[in-house]
Short mmCIF file of C-alpha atoms and ligand atoms in Angstrom, two decimals:
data_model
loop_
_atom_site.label_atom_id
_atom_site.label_comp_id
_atom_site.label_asym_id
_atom_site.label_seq_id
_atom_site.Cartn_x
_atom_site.Cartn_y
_atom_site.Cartn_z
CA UNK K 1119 -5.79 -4.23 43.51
CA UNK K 1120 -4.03 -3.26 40.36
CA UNK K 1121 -6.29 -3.78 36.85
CA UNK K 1122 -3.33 -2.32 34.67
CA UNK K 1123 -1.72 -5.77 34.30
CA UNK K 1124 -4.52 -8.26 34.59
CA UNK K 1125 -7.25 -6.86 33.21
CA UNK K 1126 -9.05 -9.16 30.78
CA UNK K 1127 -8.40 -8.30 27.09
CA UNK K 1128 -11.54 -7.22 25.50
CA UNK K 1129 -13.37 -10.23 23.63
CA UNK K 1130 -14.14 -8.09 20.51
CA UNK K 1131 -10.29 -6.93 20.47
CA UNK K 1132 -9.70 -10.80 19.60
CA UNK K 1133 -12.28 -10.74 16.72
CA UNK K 1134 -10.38 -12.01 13.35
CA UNK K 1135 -10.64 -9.20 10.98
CA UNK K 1136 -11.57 -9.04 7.39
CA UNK K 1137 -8.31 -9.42 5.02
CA UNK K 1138 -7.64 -6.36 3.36
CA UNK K 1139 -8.70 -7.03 -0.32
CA UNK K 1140 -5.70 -7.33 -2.25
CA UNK K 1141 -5.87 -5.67 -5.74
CA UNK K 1142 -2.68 -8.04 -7.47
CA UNK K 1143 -3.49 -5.82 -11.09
CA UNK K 1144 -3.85 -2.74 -9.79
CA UNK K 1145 -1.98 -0.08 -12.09
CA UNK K 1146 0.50 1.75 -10.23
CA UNK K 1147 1.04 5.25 -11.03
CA UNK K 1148 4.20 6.73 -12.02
CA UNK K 1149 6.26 8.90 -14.62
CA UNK K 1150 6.97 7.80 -17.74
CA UNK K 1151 9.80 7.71 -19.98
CA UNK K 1152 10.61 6.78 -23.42
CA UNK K 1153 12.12 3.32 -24.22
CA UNK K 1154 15.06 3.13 -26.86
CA UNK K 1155 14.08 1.00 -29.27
CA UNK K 1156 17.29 -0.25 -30.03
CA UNK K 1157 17.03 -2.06 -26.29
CA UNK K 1158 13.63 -2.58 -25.95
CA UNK K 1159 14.79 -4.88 -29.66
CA UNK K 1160 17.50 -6.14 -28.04
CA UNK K 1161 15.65 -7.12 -24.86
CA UNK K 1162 12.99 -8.87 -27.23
CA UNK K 1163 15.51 -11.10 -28.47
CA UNK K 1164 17.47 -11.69 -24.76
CA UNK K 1165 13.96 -13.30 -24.18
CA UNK K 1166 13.64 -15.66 -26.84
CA UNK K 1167 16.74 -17.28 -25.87
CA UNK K 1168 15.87 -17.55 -22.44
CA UNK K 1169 13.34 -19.51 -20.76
CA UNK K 1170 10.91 -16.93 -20.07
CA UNK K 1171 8.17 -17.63 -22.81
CA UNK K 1172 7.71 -21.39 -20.85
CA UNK K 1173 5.97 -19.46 -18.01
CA UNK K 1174 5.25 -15.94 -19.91
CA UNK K 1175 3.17 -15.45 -23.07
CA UNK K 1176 2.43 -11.69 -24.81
CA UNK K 1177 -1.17 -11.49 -24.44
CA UNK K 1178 -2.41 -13.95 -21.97
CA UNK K 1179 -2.15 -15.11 -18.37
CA UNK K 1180 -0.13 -18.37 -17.89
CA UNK K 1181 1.98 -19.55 -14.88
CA UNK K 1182 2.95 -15.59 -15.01
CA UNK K 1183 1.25 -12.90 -15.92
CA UNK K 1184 1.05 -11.62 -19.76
CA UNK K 1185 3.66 -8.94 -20.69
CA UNK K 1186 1.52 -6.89 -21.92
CA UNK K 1187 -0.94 -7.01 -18.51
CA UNK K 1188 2.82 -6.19 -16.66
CA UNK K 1189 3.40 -3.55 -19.25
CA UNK K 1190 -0.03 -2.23 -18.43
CA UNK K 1191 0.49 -1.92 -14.48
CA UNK K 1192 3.81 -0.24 -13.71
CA UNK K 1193 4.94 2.64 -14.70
CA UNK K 1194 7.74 3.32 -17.42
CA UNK K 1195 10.68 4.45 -15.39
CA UNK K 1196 13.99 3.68 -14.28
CA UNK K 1197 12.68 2.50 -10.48
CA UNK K 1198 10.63 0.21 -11.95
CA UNK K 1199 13.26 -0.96 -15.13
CA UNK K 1200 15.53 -1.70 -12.16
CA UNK K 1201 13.29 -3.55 -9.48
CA UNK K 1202 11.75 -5.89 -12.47
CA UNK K 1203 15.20 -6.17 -13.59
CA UNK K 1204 16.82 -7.36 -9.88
CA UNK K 1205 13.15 -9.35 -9.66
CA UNK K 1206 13.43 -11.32 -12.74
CA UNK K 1207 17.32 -11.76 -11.71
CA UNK K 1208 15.98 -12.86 -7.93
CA UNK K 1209 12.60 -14.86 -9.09
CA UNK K 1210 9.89 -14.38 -6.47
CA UNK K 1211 6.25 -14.06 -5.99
CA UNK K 1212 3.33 -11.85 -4.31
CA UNK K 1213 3.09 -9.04 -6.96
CA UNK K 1214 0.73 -11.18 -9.06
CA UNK K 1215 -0.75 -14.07 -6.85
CA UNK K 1216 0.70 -17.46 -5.82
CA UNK K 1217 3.10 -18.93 -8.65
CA UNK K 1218 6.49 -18.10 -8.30
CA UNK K 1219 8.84 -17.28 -10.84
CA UNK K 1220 12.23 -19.09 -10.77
CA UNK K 1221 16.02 -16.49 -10.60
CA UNK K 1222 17.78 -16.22 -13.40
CA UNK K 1223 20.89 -15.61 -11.44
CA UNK K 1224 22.88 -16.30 -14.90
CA UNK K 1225 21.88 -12.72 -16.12
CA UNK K 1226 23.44 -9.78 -16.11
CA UNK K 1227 21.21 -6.95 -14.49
CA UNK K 1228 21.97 -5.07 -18.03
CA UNK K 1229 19.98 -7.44 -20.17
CA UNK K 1230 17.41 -8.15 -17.23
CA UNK K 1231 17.07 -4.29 -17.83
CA UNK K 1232 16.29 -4.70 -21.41
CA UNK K 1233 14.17 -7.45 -20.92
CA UNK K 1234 12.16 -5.19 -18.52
CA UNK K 1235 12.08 -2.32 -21.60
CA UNK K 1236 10.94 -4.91 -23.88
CA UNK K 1237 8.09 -6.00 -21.80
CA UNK K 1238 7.33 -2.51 -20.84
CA UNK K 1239 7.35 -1.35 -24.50
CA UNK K 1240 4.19 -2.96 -24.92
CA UNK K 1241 1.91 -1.07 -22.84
CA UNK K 1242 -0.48 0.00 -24.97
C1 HEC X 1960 8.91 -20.70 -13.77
C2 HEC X 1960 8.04 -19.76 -14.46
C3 HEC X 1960 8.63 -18.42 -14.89
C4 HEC X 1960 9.72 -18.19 -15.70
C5 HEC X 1960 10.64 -19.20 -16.35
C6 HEC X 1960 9.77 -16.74 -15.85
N1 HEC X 1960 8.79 -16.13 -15.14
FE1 HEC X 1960 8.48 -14.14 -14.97
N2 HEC X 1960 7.00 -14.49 -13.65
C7 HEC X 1960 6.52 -15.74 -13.29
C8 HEC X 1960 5.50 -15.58 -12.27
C9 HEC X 1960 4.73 -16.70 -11.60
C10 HEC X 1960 5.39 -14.20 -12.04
C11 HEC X 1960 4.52 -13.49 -11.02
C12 HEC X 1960 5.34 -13.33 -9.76
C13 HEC X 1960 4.62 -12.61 -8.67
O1 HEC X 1960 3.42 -12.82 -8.49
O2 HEC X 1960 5.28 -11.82 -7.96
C14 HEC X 1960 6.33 -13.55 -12.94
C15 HEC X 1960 6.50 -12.17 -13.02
C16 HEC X 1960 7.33 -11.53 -13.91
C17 HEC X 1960 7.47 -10.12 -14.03
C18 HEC X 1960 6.70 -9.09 -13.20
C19 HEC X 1960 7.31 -9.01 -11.81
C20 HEC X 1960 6.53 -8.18 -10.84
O3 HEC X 1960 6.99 -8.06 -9.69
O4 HEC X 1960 5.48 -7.61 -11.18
C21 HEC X 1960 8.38 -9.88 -15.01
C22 HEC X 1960 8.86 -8.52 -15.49
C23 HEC X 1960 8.81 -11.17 -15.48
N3 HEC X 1960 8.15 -12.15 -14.80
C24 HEC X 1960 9.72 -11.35 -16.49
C25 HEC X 1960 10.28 -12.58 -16.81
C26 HEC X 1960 11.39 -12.74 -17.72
C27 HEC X 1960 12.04 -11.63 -18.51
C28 HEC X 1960 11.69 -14.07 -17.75
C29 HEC X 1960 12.81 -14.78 -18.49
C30 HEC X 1960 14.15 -14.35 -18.16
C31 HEC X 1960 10.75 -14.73 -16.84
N4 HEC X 1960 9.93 -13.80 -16.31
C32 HEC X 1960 10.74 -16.09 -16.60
C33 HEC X 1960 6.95 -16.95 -13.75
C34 HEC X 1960 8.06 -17.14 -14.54
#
């Protein structure tokens, strides 16, 4: 008789296992670069006339996360000016927990960008 195929599985192969905790604030380690001011300014204003400050505040947690808590976690590079820029573009969730931020598919990546320096300009 062949066991190969029919073998039972083991029971204890079958036992759920624990989630993986899932750290949504850790900081993320990277290089960092200086921020022109002139953009980070010009990104400061892109986001007053936009809708972000109905989901985002500066200092504290509301549907999304603070800017300065983002500002805090990622690094200040170009990877990371361009995936938050193509992110806030795209909307999306899972970085931060369940809400979901809406596209902005109206914006050119170029101001997402400096929206991105703005926020990241605050990291204290
Ligand atoms: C409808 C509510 C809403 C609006 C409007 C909104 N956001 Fe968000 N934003 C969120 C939520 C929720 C998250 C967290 C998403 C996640 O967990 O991945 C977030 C995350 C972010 C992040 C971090 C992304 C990451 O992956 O860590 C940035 C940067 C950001 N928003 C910038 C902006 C900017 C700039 C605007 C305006 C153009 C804006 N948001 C408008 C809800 C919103």
């Amino acid at each position: 008789m062949a066991a190969g195929c029919d073998s039972p599985v083991h029971k204890d192969d079958q036992l759920p296992k624990p989630a993986p905790k899932v750290d949504y604030i850790r900081k993320i380690e990277g290089r960092s670069e200086k921020i022109a001011l002139k953009e980070a300014q010009r990104g400061e204003v892109l986001i007053a006339y936009a809708d972000c400050y109905t989901c985002h505040t500066k200092e504290k947690r509301a549907k999304g996360p603070a800017f300065q808590a983002i500002a805090d976690r990622y690094p200040v590079n170009d990877g990371y000016f361009e995936l938050l820029a193509l992110k806030i573009i795209k909307g999306g969730s899972g970085a931060w927990g369940n809400p979901v931020m809406s596209p902005h598919q109206d914006l050119t990546e170029e101001d997402a960008r400096m929206m991105v320096k703005y926020i990241l300009s605050l990291k204290k």
